[in-house]
Short mmCIF file of C-alpha atoms in Angstrom, two decimals:
data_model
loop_
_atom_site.label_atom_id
_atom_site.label_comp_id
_atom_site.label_asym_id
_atom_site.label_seq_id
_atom_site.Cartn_x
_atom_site.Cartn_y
_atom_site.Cartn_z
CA UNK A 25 -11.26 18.94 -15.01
CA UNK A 26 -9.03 17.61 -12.22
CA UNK A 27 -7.42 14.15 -12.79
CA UNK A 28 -8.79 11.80 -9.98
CA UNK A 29 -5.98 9.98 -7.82
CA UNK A 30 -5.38 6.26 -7.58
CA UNK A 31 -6.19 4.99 -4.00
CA UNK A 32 -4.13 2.35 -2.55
CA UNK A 33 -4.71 -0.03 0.24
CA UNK A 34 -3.22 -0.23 3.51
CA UNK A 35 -0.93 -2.80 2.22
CA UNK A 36 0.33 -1.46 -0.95
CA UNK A 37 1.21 1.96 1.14
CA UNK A 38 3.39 0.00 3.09
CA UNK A 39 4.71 -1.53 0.61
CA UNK A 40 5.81 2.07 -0.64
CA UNK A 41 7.17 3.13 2.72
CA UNK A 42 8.84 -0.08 3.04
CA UNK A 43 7.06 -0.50 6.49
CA UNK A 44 4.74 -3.30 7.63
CA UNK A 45 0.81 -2.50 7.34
CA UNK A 46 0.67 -2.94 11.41
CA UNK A 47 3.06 0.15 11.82
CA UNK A 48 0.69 1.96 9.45
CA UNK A 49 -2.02 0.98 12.42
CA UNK A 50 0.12 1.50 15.01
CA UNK A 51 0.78 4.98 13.91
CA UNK A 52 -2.77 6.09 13.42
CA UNK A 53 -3.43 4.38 16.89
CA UNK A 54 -1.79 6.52 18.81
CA UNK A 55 -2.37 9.42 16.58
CA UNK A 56 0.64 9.80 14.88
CA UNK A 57 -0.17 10.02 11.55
CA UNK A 58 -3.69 11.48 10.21
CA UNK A 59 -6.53 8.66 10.10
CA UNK A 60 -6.95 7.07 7.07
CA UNK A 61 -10.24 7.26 4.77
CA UNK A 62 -12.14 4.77 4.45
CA UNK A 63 -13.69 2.97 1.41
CA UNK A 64 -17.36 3.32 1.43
CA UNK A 65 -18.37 -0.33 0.37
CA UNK A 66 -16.12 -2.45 2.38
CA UNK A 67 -14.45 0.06 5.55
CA UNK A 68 -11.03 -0.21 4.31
CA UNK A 69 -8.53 2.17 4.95
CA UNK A 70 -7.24 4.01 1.62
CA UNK A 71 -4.90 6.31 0.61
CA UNK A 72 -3.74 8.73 -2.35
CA UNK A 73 0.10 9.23 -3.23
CA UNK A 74 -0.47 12.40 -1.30
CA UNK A 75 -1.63 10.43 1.77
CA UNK A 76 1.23 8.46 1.76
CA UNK A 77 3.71 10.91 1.10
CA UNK A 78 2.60 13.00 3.89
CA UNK A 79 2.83 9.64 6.36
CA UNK A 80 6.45 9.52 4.80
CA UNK A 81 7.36 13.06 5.79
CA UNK A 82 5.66 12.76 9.32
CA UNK A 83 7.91 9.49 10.19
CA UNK A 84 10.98 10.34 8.82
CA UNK A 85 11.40 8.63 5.96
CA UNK A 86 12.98 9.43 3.27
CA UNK A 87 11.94 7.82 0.60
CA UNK A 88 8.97 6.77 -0.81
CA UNK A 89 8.81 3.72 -3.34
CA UNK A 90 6.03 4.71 -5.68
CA UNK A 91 6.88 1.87 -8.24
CA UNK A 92 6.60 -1.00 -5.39
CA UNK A 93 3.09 -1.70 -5.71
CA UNK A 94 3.74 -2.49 -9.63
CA UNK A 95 6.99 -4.82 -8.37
CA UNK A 96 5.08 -6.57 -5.87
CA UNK A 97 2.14 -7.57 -8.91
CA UNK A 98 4.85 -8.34 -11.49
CA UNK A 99 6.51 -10.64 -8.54
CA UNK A 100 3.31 -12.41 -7.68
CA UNK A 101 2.56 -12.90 -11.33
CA UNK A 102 5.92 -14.32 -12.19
CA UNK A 103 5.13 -16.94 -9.15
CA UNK A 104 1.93 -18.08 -10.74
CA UNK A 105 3.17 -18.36 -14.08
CA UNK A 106 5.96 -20.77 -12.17
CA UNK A 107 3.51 -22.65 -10.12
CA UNK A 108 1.35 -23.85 -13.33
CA UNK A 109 4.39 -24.75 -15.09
CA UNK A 110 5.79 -27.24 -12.33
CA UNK A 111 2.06 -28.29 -12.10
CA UNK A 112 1.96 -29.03 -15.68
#
């Protein structure tokens, strides 16, 4: 049984190529990077790791930041939990 990948959004594969999303769109624009796939229910572009690390190898970059997308919740969670305590 093959193990199913976790799809990202447009967003969070930025965040791993340390790019923002409107290069992602700019790139596919003008065809240089592979169109993304798109998310049945709402038409949002998606990608895998392999997706991503493909875009990565196409553009040049070097490195690709798989852990961001966990930074960027732990940071945003961090900022609530400070909001409701100077609110309290």
């Amino acid at each position: 049984m093959s193990e199913q990948k976790k799809d990202y959004t447009m967003h969070q594969a930025a965040l791993m190529l340390d790019v923002h999303r409107d290069t992602i769109m700019y790139w596919e624009e003008k065809g240089l990077i592979p169109s993304a796939r798109r998310n049945p229910k709402n038409n949002y572009r998606v990608y895998n790791i392999d997706d991503v690390m493909k875009i990565a190898e196409m553009r040049g970059i070097g490195a690709v930041d798989e852990e961001a997308v966990g930074k960027q919740k732990y940071k945003k969670q961090r900022e609530r939990e400070r909001k409701r305590q100077l609110e309290a």
